[in-house]
XYZ file of C-alpha atoms in Angstrom:
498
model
C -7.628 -17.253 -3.302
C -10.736 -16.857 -5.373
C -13.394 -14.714 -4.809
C -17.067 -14.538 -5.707
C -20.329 -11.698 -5.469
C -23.547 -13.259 -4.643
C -27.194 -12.071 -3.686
C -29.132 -14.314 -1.133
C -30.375 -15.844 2.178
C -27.805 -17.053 4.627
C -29.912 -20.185 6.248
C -29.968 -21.168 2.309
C -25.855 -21.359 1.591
C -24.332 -24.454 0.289
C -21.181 -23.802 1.584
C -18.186 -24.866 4.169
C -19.200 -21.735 6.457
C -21.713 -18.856 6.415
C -19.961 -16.017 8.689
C -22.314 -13.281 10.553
C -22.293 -10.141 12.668
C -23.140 -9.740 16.276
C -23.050 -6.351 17.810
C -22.224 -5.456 21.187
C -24.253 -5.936 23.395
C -25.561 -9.537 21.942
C -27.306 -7.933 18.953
C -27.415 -9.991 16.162
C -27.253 -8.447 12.305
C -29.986 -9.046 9.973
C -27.973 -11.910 8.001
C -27.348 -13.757 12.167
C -31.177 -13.164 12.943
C -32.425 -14.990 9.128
C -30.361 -17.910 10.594
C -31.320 -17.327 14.148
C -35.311 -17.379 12.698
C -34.264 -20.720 10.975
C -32.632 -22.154 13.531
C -35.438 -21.852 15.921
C -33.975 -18.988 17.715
C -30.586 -21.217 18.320
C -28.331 -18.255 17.854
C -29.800 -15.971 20.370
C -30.171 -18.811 22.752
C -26.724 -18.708 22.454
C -25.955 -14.861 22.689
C -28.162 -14.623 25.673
C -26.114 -16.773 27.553
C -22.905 -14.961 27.228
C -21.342 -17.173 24.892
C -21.222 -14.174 22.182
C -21.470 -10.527 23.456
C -20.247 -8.736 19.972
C -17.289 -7.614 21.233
C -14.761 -6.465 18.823
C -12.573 -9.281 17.614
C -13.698 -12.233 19.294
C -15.469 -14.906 17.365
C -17.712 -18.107 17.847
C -17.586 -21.205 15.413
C -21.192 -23.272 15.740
C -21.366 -26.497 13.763
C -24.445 -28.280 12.748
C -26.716 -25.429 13.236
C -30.291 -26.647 12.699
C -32.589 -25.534 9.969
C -29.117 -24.495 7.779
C -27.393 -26.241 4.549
C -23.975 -24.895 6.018
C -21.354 -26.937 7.178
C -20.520 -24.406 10.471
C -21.381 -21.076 11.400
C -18.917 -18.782 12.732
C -20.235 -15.366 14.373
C -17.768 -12.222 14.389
C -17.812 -9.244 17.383
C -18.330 -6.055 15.507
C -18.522 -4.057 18.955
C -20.876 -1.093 19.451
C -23.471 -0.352 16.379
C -22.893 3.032 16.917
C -19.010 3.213 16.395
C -18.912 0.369 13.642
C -16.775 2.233 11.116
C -14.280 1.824 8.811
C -11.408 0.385 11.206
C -13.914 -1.807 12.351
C -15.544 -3.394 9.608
C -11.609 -4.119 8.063
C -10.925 -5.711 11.856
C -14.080 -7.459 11.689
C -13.315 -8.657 8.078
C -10.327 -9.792 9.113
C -10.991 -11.602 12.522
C -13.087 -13.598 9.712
C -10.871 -14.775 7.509
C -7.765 -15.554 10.135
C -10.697 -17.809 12.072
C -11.765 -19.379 8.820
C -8.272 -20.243 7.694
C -6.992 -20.917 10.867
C -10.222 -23.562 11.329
C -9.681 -25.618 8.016
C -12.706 -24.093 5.962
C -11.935 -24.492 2.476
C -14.630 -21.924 1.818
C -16.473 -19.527 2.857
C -19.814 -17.075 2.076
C -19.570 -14.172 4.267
C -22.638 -11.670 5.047
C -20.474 -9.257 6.641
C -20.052 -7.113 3.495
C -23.882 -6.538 4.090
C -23.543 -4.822 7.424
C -23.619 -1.136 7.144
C -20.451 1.101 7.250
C -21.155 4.903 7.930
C -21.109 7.168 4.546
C -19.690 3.794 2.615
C -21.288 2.063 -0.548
C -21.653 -1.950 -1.090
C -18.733 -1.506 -3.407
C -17.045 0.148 -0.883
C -17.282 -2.761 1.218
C -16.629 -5.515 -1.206
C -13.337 -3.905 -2.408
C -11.786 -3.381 1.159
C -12.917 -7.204 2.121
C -10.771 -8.117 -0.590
C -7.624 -6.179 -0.111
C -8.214 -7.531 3.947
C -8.815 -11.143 2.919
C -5.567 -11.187 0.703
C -3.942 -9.036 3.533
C -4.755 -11.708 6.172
C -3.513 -14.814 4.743
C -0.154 -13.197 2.857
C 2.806 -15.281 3.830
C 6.125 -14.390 2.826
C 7.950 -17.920 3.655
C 10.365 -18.898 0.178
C 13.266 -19.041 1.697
C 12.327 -21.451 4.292
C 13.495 -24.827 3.692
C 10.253 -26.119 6.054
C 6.642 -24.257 4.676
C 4.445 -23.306 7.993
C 2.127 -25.952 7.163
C -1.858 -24.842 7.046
C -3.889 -28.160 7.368
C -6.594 -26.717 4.653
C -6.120 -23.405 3.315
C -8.637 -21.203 2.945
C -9.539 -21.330 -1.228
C -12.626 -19.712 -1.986
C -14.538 -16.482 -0.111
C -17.919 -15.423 -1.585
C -19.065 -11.781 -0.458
C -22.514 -11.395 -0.495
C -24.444 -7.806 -0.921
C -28.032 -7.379 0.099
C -29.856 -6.690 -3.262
C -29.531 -7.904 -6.647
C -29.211 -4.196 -7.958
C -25.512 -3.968 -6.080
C -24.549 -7.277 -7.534
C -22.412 -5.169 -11.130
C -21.248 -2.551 -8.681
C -20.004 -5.040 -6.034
C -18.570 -7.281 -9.540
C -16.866 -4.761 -10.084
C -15.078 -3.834 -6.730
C -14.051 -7.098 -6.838
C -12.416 -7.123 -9.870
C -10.201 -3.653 -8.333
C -9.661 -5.213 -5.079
C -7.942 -8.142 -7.071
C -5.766 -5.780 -8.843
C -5.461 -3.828 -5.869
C -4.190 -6.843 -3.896
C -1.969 -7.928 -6.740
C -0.035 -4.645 -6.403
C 0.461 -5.193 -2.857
C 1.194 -8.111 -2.647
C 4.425 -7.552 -5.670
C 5.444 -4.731 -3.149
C 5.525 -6.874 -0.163
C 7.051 -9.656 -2.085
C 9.906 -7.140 -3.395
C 10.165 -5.194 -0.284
C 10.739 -8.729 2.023
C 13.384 -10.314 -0.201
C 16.786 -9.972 1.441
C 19.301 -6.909 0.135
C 21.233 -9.652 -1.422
C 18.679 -10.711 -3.625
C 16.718 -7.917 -4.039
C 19.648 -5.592 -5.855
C 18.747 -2.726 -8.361
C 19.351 -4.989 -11.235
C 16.308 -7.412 -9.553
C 14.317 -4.378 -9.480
C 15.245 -3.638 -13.228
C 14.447 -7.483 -13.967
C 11.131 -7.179 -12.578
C 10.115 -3.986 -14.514
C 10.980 -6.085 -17.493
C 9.225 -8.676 -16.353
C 5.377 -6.649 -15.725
C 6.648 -5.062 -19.232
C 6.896 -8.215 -21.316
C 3.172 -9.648 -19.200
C 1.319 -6.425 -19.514
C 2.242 -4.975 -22.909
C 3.664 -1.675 -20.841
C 7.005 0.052 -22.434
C 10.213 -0.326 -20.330
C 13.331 1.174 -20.210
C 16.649 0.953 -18.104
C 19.019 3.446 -17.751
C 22.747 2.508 -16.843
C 25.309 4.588 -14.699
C 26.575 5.837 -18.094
C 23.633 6.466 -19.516
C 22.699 8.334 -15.960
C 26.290 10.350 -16.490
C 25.533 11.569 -19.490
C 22.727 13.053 -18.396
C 23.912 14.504 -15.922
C 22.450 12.564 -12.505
C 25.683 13.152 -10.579
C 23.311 13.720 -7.737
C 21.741 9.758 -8.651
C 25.175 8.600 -9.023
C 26.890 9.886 -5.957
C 24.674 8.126 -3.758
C 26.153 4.303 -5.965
C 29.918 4.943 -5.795
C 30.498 2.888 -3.030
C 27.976 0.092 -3.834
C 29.486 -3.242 -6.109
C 26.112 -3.138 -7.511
C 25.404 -1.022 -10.692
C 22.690 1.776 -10.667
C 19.721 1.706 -12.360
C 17.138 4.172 -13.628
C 14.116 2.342 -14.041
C 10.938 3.748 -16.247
C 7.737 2.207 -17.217
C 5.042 3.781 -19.711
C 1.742 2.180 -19.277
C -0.663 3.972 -22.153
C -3.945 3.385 -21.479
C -5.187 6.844 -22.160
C -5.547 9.042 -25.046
C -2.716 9.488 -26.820
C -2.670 13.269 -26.498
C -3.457 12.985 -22.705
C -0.730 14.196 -20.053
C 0.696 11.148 -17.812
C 0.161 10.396 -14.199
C 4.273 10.051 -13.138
C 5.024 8.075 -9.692
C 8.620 8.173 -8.775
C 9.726 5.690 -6.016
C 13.097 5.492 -4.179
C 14.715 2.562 -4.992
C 17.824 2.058 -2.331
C 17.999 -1.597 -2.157
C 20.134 -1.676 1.274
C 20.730 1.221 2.884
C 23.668 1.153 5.187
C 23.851 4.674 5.339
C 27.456 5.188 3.886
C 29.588 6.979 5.320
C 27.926 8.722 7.489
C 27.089 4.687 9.241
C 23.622 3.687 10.786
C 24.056 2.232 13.954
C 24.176 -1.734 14.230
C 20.436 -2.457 15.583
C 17.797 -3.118 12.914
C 20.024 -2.174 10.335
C 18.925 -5.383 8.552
C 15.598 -3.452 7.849
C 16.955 -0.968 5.688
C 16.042 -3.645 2.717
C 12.860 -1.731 3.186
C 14.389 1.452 1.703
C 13.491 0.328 -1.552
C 9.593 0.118 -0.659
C 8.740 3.304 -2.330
C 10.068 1.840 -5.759
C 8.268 -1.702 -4.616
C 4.720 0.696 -4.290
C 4.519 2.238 -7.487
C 5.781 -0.655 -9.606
C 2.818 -2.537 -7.538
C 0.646 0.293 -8.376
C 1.243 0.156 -12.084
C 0.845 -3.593 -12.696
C -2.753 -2.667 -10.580
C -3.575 0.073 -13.158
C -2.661 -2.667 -16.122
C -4.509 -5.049 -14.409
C -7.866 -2.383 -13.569
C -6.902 -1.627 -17.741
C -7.682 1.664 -16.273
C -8.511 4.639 -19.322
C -5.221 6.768 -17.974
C -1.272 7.491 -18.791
C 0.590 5.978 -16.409
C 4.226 6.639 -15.789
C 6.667 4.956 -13.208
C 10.190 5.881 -12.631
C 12.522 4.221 -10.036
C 15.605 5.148 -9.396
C 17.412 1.936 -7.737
C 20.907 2.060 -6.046
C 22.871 0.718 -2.856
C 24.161 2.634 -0.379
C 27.485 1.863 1.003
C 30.522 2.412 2.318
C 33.669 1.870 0.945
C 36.899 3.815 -0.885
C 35.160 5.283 -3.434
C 32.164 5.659 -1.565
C 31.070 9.525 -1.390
C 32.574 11.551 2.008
C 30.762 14.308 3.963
C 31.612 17.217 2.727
C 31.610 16.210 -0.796
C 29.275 18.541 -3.740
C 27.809 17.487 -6.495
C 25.886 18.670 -9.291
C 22.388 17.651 -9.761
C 20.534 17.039 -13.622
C 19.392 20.273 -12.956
C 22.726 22.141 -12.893
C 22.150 22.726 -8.788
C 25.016 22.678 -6.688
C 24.551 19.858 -3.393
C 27.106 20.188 -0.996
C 26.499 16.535 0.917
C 26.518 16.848 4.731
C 25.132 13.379 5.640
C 25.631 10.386 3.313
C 22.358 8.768 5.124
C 20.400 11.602 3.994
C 20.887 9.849 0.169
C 17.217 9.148 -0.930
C 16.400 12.410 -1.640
C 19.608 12.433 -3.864
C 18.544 10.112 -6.020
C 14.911 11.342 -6.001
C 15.993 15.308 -6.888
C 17.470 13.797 -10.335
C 14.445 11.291 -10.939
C 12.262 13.988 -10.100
C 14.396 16.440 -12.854
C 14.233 13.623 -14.971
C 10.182 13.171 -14.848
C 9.831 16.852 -16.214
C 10.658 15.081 -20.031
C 7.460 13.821 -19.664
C 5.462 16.941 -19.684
C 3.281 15.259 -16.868
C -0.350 16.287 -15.151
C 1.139 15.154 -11.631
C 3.951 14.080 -10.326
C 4.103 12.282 -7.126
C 7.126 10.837 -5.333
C 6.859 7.914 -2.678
C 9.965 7.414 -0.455
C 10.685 6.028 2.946
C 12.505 9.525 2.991
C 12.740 10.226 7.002
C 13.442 8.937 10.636
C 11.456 11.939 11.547
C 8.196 11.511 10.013
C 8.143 8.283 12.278
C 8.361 10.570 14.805
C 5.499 12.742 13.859
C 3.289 10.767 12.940
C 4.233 7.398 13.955
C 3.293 4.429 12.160
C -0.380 5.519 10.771
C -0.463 7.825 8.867
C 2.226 8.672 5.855
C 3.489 12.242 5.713
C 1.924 13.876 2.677
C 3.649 17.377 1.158
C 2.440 18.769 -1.896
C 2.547 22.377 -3.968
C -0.720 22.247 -4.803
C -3.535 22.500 -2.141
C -5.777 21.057 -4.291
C -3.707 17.666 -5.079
C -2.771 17.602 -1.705
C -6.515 16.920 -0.710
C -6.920 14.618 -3.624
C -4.124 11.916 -2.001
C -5.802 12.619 1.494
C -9.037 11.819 0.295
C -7.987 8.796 -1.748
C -6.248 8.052 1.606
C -9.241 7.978 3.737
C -11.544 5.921 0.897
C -8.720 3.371 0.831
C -8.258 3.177 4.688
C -4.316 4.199 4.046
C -4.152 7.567 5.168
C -1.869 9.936 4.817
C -1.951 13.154 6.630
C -0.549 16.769 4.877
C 2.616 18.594 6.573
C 3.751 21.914 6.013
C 6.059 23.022 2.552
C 6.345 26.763 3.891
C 9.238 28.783 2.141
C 10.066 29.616 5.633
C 11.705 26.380 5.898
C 14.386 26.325 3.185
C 16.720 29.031 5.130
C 17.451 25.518 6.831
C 18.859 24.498 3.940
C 21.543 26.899 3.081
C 24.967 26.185 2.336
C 28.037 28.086 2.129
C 29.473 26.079 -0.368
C 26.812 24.846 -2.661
C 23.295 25.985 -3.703
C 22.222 23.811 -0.587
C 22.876 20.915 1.781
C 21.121 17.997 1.613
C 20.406 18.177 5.395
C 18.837 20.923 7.526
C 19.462 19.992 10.856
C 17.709 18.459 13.860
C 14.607 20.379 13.237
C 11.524 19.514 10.937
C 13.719 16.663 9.357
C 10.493 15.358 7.230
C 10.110 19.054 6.410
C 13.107 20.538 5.211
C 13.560 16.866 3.121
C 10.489 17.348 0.817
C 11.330 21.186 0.447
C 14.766 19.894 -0.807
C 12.601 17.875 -3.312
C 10.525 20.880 -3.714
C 13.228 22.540 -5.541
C 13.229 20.135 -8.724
C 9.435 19.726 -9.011
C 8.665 23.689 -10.097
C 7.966 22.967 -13.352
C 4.819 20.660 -12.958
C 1.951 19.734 -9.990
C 3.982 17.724 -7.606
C 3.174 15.580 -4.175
C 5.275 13.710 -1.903
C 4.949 10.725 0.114
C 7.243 10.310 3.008
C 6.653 6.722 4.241
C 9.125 5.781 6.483
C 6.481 5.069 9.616
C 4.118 3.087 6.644
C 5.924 1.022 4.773
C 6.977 -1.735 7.128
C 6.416 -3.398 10.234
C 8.958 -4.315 13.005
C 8.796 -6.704 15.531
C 7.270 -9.654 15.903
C 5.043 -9.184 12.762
C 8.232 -7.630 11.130
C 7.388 -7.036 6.939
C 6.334 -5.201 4.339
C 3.106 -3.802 4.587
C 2.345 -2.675 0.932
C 1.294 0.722 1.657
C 0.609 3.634 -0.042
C -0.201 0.798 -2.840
C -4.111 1.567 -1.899
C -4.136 5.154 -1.489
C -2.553 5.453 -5.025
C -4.864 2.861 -6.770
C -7.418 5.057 -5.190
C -6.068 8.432 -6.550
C -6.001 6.963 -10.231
C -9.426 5.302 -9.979
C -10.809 8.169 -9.216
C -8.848 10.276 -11.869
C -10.513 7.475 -14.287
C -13.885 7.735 -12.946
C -13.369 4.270 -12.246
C -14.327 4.672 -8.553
C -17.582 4.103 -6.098
C-alpha cells in the first residue's frame, strides 16, 4: 500500500474517498463540519436524524455529497470526545481502512490523523495510522490454492495533518511507520508459515537473506560449532529434532564504531511439541508460534536498517525443534550450560529458556549496552496478564521503564513483574546448580530469574510473550508484537523519536 502526508481542506480532495470523525453524541470534527459547511449543512442533516450518532466503530459511506470533488464520503464513530484516546483513535483508524477496503475505494485521504489524541503529537498519529492501516489489510493466504478475492484493493491512503509546519514531522513518521510495518509484517509472515516450512535452517536462510539486501553482517553457527563452545544447554533442547540447530547472529552497524551494541536475543523453537515431557493434543498445531520471539527481533532489525537508524544493532536467534524421539533428552537428564552451570532438566517443555541461557552467555562477547531477550517463554504469563500486555522483567529499574514507556508510545504494552532474589530458592536442585523448572508457582517468575543467572555481566530485560505474540481462534495468527515496542525503544535511543 502506499502512503502519502498532505496539508489541506477536505471539501477540496480529488480523491476516491475523504474519511471524517463524528463524536458521540452526533458531533461532527472540524474536517466533517468544513464538508458539512460545503455541503449546505448535508452532513448534520444527516447526524440529526440518527443516521450517525459517533458511536465507536460504526461507520456511514455518503456518495455524491454536494459542494465536494470526492467520489464518497465515509464518516467514522469515534465515541465520547472526552475518552477519545489512544485505543480509540487506532479502532477508529482502523474501522476506516477495513470500510474503505471492504467498499472498493482504491484510495483514500483521511482527516482522522487531524483529530486530537490526549498528550500525542501529529507524528504520533501519522506513525500509528500506518502500522494500523498495514495491520488491517495483512493477509497471510500463500498456501491457498484459491486467493480470498478483494474486488478493488485498497492502494493508496493519504494522511492529512492540520498545518503545513507538521507536514516534515508527519514525513517523517511515515517513513518509521513503513519500516515499522515492514518488521511486522516479516514476523507475522515467519511466525504463520507451517513448522514444516518454517525449520531453523528457514530462519537461518532468511537472516541471510535481510544480510545480503541490507548490507548487515551474518553469521550461522552449526551444532558443532555450538559444541565447541560449549551450548550443551542449546543443544540438549535439538537431540531429538531431524532438523539441525542453528545459532543465528546479525550485526547491523549503523553507529559509531566505538559505540556499545543494542543485543536482542529471540527464541527460535520452530515447533514445539514439548519433548518428552508431551503437550497435550489440542492446539498443539500453534506451537509454530514458539519461534515468534526470533520472528520479532529479526523484524525489528530489518526496521532499524530500513529507519538507517545512527545505532549498533545486534540480533541473535537461537533456532531449534523440539521433539521427541530416542535420542531426544529425558527428565531427569543435566547438562552443562556455556557458562560452566550445571541444569538438571525436570521438564523437557520448559526448553526455551535452555536455549536462551546459552544465547544469552553467548551475547556477553559482544560487550553490549543492553541486552534484551524476547521469548514466548510461559503458559503462565497468559495467565497473569492475559493477552494484553507482555510480561516485562528486567535488572535494571531504569531499563525496565524505558521498554514500558516505549510500550505505551507504541500502543504494545508491556507491563513489569517481579525478579526478587526471593524467588530463586524455587529453583534449587539437588543434583545440579538448578532445575530448569520451579514449580506451579510464579511460573513467568522463576523462568526469567533462571535467565537472570546468565545476564550478570551486562544491563539485561526480558520479554515473556506468550499471551502477545499470537492470536487463537477465529482470527488465529501472528500478531507481530513486541515488533513496535522495540522499534520504539531504539528510536528513542537514536533520538529518532516524536
Amino acid at each position: 500500500m502506499e502512503f502519502s502526508i498532505k496539508s489541506g481542506n477536505p471539501e477540496k480532495q480529488r480523491s476516491a474517498c475523504v474519511v471524517v470523525g463524528v463524536f458521540e453524541p452526533r458531533k461532527l470534527t472540524l474536517a466533517a463540519e468544513l464538508i458539512d459547511n460545503a455541503a449546505r449543512s448535508h452532513l448534520s442533516d444527516i447526524v440529526r436524524r440518527g443516521d450517525m450518532e459517533g458511536k465507536a466503530g460504526s461507520t456511514l459511506l455518503l456518495h455524491n455529497v454536494p459542494g465536494t470533488l470526492c467520489d464518497r464520503v465515509l464518516l467514522v464513530g469515534l465515541g465520547k470526545e472526552k475518552e477519545f484516546g489512544d485505543r480509540e483513535y487506532c479502532d477508529a483508524i482502523r474501522s476506516a481502512v477495513r470500510t474503505l477496503d471492504e467498499t472498493g475505494s482504491f484510495d483514500g485521504t483521511v482527516f482522522l490523523t487531524e483529530t486530537s489524541v490526549r498528550k500525542r503529537s501529529a507524528a504520533w498519529r501519522v506513525r500509528q495510522a500506518v502500522l494500523v492501516a498495514r495491520q488491517t489489510v495483512y493477509r497471510f493466504d500463500q498456501f491457498k490454492s484459491k486467493k480470498d478475492k478483494v474486488r478493488r484493493p485498497l492502494r493508496k491512503l493519504t494522511f492529512v495533518v492540520d498545518r503545513r509546519n507538521e507536514l516534515a514531522a508527519a514525513e517523517e513518521a511515515l517513513n518509521q511507520g513503513q519500516a515499522i510495518a515492514e518488521g511486522v509484517s516479516l514476523a507475522k509472515n515467519l511466525a504463520n508459515l507451517p513448522g514444516n516450512v518454517c525449520t531453523p535452517s528457514h530462519l537461518a536462510e532468511t537472516a541471510q537473506h535481510l544480510a545480503t539486501e541490507h548490507k548487515i553482517e551474518c553469521q550461522i553457527l552449526e551444532a558443532d560449532e555450538m559444541a565447541a563452545l560449549g551450548m550443551h544447554s542449546l543443544l540438549s533442547v535439538a537431540k531429538g529434532s531431524h532438523q539441525s540447530p542453528k545459532l543465528i547472529v546479525l550485526q547491523y552497524k549503523g553507529g559509531k564504531s566505538d559505540e556499545k551494541p543494542v543485543v536482542l536475543v529471540g527464541k527460535g523453537v520452530t515447533f514445539d511439541s514439548g519433548g518428552i515431557s508431551l503437550k497435550p493434543a489440542p492446539e498443539m498445531d500453534e506451537m509454530k508460534y514458539d519461534m515468534c520471539g526470533a520472528a520479532s527481533v529479526l523484524g525489528a532489525i530489518k526496521a532499524t536498517a530500513l529507519m538507517k537508524l545512527p545505532i549498533n544493532l545486534t540480533v541473535i536467534v537461537p533456532s531449534t525443534e523440539n521433539m521427541p524421539g530416542g535420542a531426544a533428552t529425558r527428565p531427569g537428564d543435566i547438562v552443562t550450560s556455556m557458562s560452566g552451570q550445571s541444569i538438571e532438566i525436570l521438564n523437557t517443555d520448559a526448553e526455551g529458556r535452555l536455549i536462551l541461557c546459552d544465547a544469552l552467555t553467548y551475547a556477553a562477547r559482544f560487550d553490549p549496552e543492553t541486552v534484551i531477550d524476547v521469548a514466548t517463554l510461559t503458559g503462565a504469563c497468559v495467565i497473569a496478564l492475559g493477552h494484553v500486555a507482555t510480561g516485562l522483567f528486567a535488572n535494571s529499574d531504569t531499563l525496565a521503564r524505558e521498554l514500558e514507556h516505549a510500550g505505551d508510545e507504541a500502543h504494545d504494552r508491556a507491563w513489569q513483574m517481579p525478579l526478587w532474589d526471593d524467588y530463586q530458592e524455587l529453583l534449587k536442585s539437588p543434583f545440579a546448580d538448578m532445575a530448569n523448572i520451579g514449580g506451579r508457582s510464579a511460573g513467568s517468575i522463576t523462568a526469567a530469574c533462571f535467565l537472570a543467572r546468565f545476564t550478570k555481566k551486562y544491563v539485561w530485560a526480558h520479554l515473556d510473550i506468550a499471551g502477545t505474540a499470537w492470536k487463537s481462534g477465529s482470527d488465529k495468527g501472528a500478531t507481530g508484537r513486541p515488533v513496535p515496542l522495540l522499534m520504539h525503544y531504539l528510536m528513542k535511543r537514536a533520538g529518532k523519536l516524536t
